[in-house]
PDB file of C-alpha atoms in Angstrom:
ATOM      1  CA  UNK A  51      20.764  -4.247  -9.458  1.00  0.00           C
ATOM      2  CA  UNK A  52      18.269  -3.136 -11.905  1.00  0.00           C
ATOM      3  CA  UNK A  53      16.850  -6.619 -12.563  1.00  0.00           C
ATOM      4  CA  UNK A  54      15.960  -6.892  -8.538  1.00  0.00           C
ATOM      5  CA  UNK A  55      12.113  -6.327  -7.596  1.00  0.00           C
ATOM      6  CA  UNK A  56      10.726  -3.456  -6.062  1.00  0.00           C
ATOM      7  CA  UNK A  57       9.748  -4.455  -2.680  1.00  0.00           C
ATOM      8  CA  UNK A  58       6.230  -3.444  -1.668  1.00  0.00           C
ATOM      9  CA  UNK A  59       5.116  -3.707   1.933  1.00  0.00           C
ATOM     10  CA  UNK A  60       1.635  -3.223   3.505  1.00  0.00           C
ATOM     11  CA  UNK A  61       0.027  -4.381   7.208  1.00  0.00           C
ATOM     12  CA  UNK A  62      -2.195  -6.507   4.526  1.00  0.00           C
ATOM     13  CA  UNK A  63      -4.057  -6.587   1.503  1.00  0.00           C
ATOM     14  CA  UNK A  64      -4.271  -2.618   0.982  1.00  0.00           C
ATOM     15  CA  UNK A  65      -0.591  -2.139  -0.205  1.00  0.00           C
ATOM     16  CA  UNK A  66      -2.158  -4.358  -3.408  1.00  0.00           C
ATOM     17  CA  UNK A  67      -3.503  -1.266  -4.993  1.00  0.00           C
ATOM     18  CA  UNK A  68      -0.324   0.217  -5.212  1.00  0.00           C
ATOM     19  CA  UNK A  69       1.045  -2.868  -6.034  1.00  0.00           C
ATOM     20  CA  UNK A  70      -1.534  -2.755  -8.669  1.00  0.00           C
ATOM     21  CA  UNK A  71      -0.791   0.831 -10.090  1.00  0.00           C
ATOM     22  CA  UNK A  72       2.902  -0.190  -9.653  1.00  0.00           C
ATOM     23  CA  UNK A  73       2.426  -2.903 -12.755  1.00  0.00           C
ATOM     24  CA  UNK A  74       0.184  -0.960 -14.686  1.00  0.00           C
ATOM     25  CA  UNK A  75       2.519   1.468 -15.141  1.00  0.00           C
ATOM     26  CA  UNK A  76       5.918  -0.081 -14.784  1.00  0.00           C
ATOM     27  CA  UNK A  77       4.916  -3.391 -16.170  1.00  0.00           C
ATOM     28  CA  UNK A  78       8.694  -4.631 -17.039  1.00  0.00           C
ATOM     29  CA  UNK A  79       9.570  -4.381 -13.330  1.00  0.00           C
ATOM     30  CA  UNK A  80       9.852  -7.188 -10.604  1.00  0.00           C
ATOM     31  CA  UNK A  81       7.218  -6.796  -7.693  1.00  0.00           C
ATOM     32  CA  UNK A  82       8.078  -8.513  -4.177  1.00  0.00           C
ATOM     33  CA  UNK A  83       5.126  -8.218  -1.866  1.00  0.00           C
ATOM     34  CA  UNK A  84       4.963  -8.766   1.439  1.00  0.00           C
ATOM     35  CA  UNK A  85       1.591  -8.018   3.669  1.00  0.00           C
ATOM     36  CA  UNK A  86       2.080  -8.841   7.621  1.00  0.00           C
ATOM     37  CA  UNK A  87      -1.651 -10.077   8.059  1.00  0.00           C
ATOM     38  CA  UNK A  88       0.175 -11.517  11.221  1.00  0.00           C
ATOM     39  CA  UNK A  89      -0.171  -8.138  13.125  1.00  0.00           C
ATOM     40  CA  UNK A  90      -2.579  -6.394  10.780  1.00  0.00           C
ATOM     41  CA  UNK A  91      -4.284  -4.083  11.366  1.00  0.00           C
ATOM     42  CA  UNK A  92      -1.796  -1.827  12.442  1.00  0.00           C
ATOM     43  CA  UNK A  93      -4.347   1.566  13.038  1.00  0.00           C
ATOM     44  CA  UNK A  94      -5.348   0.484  16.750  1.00  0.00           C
ATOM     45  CA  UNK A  95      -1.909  -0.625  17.914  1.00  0.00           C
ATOM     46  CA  UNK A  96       0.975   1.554  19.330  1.00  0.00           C
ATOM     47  CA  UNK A  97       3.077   4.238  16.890  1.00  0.00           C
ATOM     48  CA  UNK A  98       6.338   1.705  18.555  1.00  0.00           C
ATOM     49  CA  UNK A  99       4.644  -1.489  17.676  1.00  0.00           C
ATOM     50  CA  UNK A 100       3.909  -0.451  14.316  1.00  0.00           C
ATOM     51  CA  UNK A 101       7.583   0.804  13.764  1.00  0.00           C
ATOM     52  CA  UNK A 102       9.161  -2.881  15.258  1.00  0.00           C
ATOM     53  CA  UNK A 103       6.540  -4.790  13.034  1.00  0.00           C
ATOM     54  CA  UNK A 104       6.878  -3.003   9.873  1.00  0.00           C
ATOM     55  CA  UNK A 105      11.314  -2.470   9.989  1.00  0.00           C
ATOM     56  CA  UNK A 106      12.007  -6.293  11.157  1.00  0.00           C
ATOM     57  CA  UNK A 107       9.376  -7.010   7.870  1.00  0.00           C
ATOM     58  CA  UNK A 108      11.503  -4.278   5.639  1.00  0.00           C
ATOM     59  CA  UNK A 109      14.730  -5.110   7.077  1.00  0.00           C
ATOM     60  CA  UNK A 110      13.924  -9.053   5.226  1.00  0.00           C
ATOM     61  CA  UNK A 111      13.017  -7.475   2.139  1.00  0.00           C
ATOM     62  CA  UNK A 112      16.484  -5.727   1.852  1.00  0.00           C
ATOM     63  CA  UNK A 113      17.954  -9.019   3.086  1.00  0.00           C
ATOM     64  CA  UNK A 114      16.275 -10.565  -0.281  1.00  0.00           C
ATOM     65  CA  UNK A 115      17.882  -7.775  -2.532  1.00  0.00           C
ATOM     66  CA  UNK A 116      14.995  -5.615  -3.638  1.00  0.00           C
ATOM     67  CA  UNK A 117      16.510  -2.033  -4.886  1.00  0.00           C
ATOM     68  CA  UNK A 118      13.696  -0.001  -4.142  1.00  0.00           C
ATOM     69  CA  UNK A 119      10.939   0.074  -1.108  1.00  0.00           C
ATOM     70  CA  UNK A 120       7.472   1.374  -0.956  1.00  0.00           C
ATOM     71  CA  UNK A 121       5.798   1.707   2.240  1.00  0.00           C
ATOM     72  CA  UNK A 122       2.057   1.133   1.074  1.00  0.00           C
ATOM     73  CA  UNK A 123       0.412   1.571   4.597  1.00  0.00           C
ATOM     74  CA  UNK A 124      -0.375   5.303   5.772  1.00  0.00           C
ATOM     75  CA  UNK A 125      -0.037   4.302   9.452  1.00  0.00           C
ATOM     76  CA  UNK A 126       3.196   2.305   8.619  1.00  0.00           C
ATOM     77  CA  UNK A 127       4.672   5.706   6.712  1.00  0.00           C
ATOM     78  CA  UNK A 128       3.487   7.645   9.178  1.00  0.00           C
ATOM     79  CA  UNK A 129       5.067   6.234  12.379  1.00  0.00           C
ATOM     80  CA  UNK A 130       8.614   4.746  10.537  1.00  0.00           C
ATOM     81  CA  UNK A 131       9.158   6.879   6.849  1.00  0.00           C
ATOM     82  CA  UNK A 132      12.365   8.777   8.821  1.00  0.00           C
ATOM     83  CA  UNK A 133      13.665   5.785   9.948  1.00  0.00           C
ATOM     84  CA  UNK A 134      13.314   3.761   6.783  1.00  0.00           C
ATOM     85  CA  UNK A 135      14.938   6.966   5.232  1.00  0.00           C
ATOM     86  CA  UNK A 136      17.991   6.880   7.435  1.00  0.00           C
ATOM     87  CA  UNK A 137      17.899   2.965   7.718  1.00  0.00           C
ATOM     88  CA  UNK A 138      17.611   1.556   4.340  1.00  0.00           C
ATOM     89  CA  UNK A 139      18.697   4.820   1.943  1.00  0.00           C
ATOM     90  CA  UNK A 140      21.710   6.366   3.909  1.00  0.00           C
ATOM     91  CA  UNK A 141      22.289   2.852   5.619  1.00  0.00           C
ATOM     92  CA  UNK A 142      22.033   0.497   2.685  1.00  0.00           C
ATOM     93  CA  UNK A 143      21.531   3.149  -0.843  1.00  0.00           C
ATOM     94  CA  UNK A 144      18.009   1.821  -1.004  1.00  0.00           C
ATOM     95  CA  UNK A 145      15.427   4.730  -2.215  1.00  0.00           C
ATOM     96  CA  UNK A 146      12.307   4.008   0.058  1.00  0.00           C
ATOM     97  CA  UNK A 147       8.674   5.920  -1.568  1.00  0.00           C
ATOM     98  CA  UNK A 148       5.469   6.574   1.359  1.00  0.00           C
ATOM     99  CA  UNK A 149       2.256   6.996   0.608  1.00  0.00           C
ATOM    100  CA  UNK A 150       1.311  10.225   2.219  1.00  0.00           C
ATOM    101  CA  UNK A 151       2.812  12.898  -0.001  1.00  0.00           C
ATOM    102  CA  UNK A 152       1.656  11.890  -2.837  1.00  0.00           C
ATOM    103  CA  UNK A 153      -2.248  11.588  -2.171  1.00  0.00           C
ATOM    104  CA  UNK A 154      -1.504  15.358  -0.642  1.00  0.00           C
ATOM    105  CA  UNK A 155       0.005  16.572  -3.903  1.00  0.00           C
ATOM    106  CA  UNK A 156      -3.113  14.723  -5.489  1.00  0.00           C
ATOM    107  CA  UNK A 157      -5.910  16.080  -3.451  1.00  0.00           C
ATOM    108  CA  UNK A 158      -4.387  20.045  -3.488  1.00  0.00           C
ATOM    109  CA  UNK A 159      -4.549  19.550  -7.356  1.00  0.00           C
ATOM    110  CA  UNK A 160      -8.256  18.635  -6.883  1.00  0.00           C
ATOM    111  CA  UNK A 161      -9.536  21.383  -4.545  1.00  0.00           C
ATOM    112  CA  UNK A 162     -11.387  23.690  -6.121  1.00  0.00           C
ATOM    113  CA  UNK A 163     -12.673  25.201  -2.520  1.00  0.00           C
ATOM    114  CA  UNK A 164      -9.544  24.582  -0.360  1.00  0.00           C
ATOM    115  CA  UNK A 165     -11.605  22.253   1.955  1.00  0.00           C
ATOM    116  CA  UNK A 166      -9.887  18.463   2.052  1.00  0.00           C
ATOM    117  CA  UNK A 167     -11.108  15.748   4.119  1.00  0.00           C
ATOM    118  CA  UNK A 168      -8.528  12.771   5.213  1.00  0.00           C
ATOM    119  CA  UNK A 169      -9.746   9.796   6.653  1.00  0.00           C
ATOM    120  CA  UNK A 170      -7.914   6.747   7.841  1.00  0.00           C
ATOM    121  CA  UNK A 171      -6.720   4.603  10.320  1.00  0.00           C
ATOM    122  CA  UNK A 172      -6.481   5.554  14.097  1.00  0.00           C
ATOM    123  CA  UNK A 173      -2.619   5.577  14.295  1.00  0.00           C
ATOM    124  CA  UNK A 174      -2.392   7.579  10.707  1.00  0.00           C
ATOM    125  CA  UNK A 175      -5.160  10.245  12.431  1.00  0.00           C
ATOM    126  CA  UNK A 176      -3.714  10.686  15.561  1.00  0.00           C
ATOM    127  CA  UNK A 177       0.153  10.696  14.236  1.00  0.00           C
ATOM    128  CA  UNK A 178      -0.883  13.835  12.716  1.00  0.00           C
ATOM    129  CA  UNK A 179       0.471  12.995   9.600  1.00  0.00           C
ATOM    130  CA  UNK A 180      -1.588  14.491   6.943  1.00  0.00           C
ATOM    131  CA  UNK A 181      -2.203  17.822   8.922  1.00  0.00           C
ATOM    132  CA  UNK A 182       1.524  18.312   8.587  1.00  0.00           C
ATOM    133  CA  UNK A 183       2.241  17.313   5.031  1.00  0.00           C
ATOM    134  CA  UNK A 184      -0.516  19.977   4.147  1.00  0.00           C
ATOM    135  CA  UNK A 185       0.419  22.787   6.205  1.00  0.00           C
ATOM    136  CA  UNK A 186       2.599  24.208   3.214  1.00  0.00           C
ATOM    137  CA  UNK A 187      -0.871  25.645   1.512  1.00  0.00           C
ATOM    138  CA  UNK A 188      -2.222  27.487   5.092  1.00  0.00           C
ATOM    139  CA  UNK A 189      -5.511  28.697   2.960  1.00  0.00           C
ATOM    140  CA  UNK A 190      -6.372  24.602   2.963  1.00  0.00           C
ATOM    141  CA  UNK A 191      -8.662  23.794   5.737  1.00  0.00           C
ATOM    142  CA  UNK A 192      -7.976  20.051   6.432  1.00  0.00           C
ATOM    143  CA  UNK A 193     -10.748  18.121   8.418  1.00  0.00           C
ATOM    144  CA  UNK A 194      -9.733  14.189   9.344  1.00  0.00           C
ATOM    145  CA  UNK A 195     -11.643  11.669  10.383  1.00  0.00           C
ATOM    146  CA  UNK A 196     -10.454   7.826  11.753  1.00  0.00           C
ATOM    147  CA  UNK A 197     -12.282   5.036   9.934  1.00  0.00           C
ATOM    148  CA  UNK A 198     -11.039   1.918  12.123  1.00  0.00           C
ATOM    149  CA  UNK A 199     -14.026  -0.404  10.827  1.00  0.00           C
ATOM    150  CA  UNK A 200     -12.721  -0.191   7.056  1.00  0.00           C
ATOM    151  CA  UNK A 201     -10.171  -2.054   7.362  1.00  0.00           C
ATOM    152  CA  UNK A 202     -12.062  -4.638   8.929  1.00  0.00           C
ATOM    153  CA  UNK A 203     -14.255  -4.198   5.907  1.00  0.00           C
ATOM    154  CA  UNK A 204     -11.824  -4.985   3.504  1.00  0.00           C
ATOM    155  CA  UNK A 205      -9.939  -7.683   5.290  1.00  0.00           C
ATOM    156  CA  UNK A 206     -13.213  -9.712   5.095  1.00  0.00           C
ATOM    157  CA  UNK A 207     -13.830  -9.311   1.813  1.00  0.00           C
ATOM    158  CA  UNK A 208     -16.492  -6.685   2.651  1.00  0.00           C
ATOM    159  CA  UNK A 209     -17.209  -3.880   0.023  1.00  0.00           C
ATOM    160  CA  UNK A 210     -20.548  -2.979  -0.189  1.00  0.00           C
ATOM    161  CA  UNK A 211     -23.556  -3.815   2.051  1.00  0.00           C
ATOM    162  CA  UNK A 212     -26.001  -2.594   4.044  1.00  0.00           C
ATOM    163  CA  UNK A 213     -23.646  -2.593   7.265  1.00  0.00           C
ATOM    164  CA  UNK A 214     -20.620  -1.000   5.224  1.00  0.00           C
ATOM    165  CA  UNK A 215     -23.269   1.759   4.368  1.00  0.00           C
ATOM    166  CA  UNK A 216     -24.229   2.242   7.877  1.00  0.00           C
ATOM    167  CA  UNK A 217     -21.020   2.384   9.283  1.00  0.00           C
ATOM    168  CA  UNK A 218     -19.735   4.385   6.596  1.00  0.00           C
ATOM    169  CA  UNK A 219     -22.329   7.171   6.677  1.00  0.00           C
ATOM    170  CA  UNK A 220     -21.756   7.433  10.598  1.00  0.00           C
ATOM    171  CA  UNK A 221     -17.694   8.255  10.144  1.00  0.00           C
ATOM    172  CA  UNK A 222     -18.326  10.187   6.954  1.00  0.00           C
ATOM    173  CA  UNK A 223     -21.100  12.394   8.569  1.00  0.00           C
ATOM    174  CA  UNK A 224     -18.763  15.191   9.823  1.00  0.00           C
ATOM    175  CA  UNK A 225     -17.031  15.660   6.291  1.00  0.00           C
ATOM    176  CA  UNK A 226     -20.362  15.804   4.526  1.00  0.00           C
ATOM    177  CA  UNK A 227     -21.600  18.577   7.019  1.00  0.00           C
ATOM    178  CA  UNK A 228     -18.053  20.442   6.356  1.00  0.00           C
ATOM    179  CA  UNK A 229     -18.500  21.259   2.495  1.00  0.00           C
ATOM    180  CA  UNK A 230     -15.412  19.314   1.692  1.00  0.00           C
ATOM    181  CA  UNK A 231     -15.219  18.747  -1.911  1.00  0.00           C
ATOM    182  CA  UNK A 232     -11.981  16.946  -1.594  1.00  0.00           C
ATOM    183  CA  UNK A 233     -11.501  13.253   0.009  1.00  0.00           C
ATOM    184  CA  UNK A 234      -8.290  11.672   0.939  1.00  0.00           C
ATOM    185  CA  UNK A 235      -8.633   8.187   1.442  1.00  0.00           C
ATOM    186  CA  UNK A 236      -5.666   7.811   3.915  1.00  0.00           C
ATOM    187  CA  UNK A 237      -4.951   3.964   4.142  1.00  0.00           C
ATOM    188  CA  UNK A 238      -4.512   1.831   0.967  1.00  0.00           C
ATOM    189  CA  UNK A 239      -7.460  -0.520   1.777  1.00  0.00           C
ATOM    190  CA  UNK A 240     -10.151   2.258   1.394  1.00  0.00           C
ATOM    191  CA  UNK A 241      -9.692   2.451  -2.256  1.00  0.00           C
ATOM    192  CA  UNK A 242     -11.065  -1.427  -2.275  1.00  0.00           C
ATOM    193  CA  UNK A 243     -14.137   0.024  -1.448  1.00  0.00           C
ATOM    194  CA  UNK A 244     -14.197   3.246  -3.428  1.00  0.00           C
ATOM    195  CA  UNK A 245     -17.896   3.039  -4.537  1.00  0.00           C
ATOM    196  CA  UNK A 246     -19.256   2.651  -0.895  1.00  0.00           C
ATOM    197  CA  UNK A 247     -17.670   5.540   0.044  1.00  0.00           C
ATOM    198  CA  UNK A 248     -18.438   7.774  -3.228  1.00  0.00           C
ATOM    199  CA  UNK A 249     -21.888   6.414  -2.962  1.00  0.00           C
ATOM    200  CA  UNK A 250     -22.190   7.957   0.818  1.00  0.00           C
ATOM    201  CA  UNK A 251     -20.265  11.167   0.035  1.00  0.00           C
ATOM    202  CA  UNK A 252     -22.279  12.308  -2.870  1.00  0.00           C
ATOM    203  CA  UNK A 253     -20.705  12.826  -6.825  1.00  0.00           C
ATOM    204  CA  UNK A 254     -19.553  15.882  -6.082  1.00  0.00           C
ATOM    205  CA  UNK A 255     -17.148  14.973  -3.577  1.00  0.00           C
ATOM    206  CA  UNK A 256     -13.795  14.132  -5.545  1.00  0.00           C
ATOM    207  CA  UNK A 257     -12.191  10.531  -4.056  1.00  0.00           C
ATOM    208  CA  UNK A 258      -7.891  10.822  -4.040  1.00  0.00           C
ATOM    209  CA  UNK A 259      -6.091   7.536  -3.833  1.00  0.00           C
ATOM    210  CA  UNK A 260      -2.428   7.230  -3.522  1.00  0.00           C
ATOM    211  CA  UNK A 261      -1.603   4.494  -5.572  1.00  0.00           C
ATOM    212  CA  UNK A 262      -1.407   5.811  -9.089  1.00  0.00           C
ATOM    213  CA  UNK A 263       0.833   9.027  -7.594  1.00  0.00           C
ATOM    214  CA  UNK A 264       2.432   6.661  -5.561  1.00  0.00           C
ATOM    215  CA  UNK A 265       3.547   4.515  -8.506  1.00  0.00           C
ATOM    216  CA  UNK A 266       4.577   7.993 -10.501  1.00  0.00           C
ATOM    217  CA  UNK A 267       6.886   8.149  -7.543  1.00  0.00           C
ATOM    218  CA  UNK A 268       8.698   5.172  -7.766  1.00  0.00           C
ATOM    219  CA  UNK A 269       8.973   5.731 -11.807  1.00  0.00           C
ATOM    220  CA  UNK A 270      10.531   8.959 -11.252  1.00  0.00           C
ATOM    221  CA  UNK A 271      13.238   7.243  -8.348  1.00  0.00           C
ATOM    222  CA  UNK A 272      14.200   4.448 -10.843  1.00  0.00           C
ATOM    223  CA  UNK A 273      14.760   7.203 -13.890  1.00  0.00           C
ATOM    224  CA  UNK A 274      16.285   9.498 -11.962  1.00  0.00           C
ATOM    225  CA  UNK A 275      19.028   6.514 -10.474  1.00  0.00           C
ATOM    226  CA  UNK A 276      18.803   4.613 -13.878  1.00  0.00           C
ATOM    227  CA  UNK A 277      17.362   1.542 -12.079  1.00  0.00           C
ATOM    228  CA  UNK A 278      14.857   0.387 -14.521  1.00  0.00           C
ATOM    229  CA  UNK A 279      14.485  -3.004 -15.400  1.00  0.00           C
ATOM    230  CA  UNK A 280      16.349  -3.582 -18.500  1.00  0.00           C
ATOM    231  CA  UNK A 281      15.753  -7.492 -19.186  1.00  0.00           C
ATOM    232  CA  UNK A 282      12.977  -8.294 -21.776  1.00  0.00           C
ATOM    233  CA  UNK A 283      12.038 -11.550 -19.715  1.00  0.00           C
ATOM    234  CA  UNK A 284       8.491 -11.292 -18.719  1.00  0.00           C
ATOM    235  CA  UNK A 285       9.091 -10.280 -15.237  1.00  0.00           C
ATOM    236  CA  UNK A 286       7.863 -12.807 -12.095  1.00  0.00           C
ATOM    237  CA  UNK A 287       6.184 -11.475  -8.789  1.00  0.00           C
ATOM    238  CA  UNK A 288       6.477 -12.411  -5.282  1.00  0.00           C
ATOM    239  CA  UNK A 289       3.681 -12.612  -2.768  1.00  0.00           C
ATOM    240  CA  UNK A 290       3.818 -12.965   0.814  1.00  0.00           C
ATOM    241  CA  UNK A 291       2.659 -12.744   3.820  1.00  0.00           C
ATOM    242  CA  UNK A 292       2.977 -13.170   7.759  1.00  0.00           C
ATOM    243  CA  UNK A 293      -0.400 -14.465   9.071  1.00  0.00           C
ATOM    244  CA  UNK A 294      -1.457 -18.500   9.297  1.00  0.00           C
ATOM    245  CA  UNK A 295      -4.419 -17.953   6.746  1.00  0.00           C
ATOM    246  CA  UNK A 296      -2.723 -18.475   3.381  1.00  0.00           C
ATOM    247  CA  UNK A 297      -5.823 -19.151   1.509  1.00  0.00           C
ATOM    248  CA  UNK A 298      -8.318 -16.243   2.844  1.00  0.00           C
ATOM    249  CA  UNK A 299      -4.906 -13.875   1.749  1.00  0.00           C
ATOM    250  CA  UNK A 300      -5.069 -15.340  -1.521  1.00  0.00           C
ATOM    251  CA  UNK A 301      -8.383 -15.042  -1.919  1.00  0.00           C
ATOM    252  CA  UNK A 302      -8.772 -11.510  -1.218  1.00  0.00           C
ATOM    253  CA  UNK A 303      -5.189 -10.924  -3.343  1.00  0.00           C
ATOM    254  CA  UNK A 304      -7.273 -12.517  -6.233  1.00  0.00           C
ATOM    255  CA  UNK A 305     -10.029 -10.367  -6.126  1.00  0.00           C
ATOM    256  CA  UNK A 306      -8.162  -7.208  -5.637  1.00  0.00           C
ATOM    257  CA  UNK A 307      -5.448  -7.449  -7.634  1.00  0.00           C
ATOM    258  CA  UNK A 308      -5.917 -10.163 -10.404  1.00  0.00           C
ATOM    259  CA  UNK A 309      -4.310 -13.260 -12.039  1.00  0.00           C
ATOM    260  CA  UNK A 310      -0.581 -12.066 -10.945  1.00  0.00           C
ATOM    261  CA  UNK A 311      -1.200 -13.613  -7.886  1.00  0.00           C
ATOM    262  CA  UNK A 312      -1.608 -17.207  -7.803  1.00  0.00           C
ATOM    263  CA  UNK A 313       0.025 -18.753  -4.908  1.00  0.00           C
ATOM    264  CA  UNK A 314       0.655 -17.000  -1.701  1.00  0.00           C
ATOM    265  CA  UNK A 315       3.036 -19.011   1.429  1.00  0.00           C
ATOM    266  CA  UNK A 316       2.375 -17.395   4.939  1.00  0.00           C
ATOM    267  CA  UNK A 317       4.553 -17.385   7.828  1.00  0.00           C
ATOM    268  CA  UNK A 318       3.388 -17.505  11.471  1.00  0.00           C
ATOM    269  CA  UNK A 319       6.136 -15.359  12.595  1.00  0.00           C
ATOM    270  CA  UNK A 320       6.432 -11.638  12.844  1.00  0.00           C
ATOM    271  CA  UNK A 321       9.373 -11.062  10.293  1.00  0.00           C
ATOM    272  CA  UNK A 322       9.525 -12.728   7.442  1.00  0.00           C
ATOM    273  CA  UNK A 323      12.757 -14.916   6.171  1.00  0.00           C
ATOM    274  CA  UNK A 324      12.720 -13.830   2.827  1.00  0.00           C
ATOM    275  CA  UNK A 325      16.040 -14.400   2.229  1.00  0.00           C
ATOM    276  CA  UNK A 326      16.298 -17.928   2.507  1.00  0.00           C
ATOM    277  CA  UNK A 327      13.434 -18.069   0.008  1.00  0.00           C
ATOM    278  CA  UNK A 328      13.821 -15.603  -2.548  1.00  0.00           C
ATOM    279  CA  UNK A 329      16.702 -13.766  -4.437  1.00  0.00           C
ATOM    280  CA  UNK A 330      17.445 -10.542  -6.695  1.00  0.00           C
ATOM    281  CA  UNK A 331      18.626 -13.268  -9.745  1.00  0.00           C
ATOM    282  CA  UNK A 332      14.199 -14.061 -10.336  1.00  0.00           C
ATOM    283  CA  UNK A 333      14.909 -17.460  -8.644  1.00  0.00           C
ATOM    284  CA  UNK A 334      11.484 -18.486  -6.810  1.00  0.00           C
ATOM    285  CA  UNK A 335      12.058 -21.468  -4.475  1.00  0.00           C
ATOM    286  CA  UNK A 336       9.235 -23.715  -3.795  1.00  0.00           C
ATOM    287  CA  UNK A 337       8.143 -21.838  -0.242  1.00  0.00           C
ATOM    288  CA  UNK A 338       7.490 -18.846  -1.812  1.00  0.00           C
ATOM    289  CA  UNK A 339       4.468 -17.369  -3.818  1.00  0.00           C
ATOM    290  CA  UNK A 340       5.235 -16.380  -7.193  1.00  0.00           C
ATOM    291  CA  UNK A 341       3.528 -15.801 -10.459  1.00  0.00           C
ATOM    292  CA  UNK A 342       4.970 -14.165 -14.150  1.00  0.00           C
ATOM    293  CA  UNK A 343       3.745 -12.715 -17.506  1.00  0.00           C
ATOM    294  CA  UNK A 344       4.575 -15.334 -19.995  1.00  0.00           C
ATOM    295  CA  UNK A 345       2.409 -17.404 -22.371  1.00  0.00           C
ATOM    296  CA  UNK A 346       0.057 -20.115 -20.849  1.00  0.00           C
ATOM    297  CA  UNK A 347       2.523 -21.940 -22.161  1.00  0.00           C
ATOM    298  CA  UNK A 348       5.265 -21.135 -20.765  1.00  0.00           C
ATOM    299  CA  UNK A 349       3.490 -21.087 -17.122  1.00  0.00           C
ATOM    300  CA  UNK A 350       2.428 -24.381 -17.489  1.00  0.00           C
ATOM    301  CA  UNK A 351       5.862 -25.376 -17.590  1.00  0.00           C
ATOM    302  CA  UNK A 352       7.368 -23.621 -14.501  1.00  0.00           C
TER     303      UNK A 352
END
């Protein structure tokens, strides 16, 4: 079991920075990815939708034989974490990590004037989400604002420009007035555009991502069950995802996260069948993504 990959799930490319953070500081460890560009984004659509989409994807991923799951989309953990909980860890033994707590424990480090700012998707603002995982501290004052555009942004490619500015300043104007000095960005895309947004809120407005707490998280699970990776091997990644456009996903997977990805298959339906194409024993069949850490060498040869 230790030698199986942590699956990592997002609505798209977002769930790459914690994929990212995930390597950098676990870098023995197996990463299966799976992004469901087929339905993304999931911020507009319905708190039920979102929950259907993102358990048929996660049920797959269990199918496969990952031993750990990370929900890397804010509006995914926000409409389904409870159910993944009682699905996948009572059901199945499978730890599953969100991405909301730990960007809170993050940001009420950072205060220094108790005033946080969230923003995010429509379906991770309106669940209410944040507002609740802060309410332990009641001398916070939490102000959120959604930010639908931005993941439009980064699903393009988009990271800077005179249009990102413009929309940006327009969602961000309420925080600024507020005196926040603390801003949660509340879906994993926004930190693929981190300078925009520090440029528009000013230096002295501190930025909190999830991903590097996020990864902490899943370190801490796999110590505390003894389910790091003990094998030596370097360790080979999976990436996929649900959409028809293979090669814009792999583009913007290149750019994002690096040379780990280098092949990406994509699957018109809804849920992904993962488990006729990939396995806990590191096999990587031929319809499936899949990249590794060894010598040039040694990846010329696979």
């Amino acid at each position: 079991m230790s030698d199986a990959p942590i699956g990592v799930f997002d609505s798209g490319v977002g769930g790459l920075t914690v994929a990212r953070a995930i390597l950098d500081q676990l870098p023995n460890e197996r990463i299966l990815y799976v992004g469901d560009t087929a339905h993304s984004p999931y911020g507009p659509k319905p708190i039920a939708d979102v929950r259907r989409y993102a358990l048929e994807v996660l049920d797959d991923m269990v199918d496969a034989g990952v031993k750990l799951l990370v929900i890397a989309c804010n509006t995914a953990s926000a409409a389904m974490f409870r159910d993944a909980r009682e699905r996948f860890t009572q059901g199945h033994g499978i730890p599953v990590v969100e991405v909301i707590q730990p960007a809170v424990r993050a940001a009420v480090r950072k205060t220094r004037n108790k005033r946080i700012g969230v923003i995010g998707t429509e379906g991770t603002i309106r669940s209410g989400a944040y507002e609740d995982a802060f309410i332990a501290d009641p001398d916070l004052q939490v102000l959120t604002q959604a930010c639908p555009r931005f993941v439009e942004f980064v699903e393009s490619g988009i990271t800077s420009g005179e249009e990102l500015f413009q929309v940006a300043e327009e969602y961000l104007a309420p925080l600024k007035s507020s005196d926040i000095d603390t801003l949660v960005l509340g879906c994993t895309h926004y930190p693929l555009m981190a300078a925009a947004l520090q440029y528009v809120m000013g230096r002295g407005v501190a930025l909190v991502s999830s991903a590097e707490e996020t990864a902490f998280d899943v370190y801490r699970v796999l110590v505390r069950h003894g389910m790091l990776r003990r094998d030596q091997t370097p360790p080979r990644h999976l990436f996929e995802a649900t959409g028809a456009d293979k090669e814009h996903f792999l583009r913007l997977a290149h750019r994002f996260l690096g040379p780990e990805v280098n092949r990406v298959e994509t699957f018109e339906t809804g849920a992904v069948p993962i488990a006729e194409r990939a396995s806990a024993s590191g096999s990587a069949p031929a319809a499936t993504s899949r990249t590794d850490s060894a010598s040039p060498e040694e990846r010329a040869s696979t």
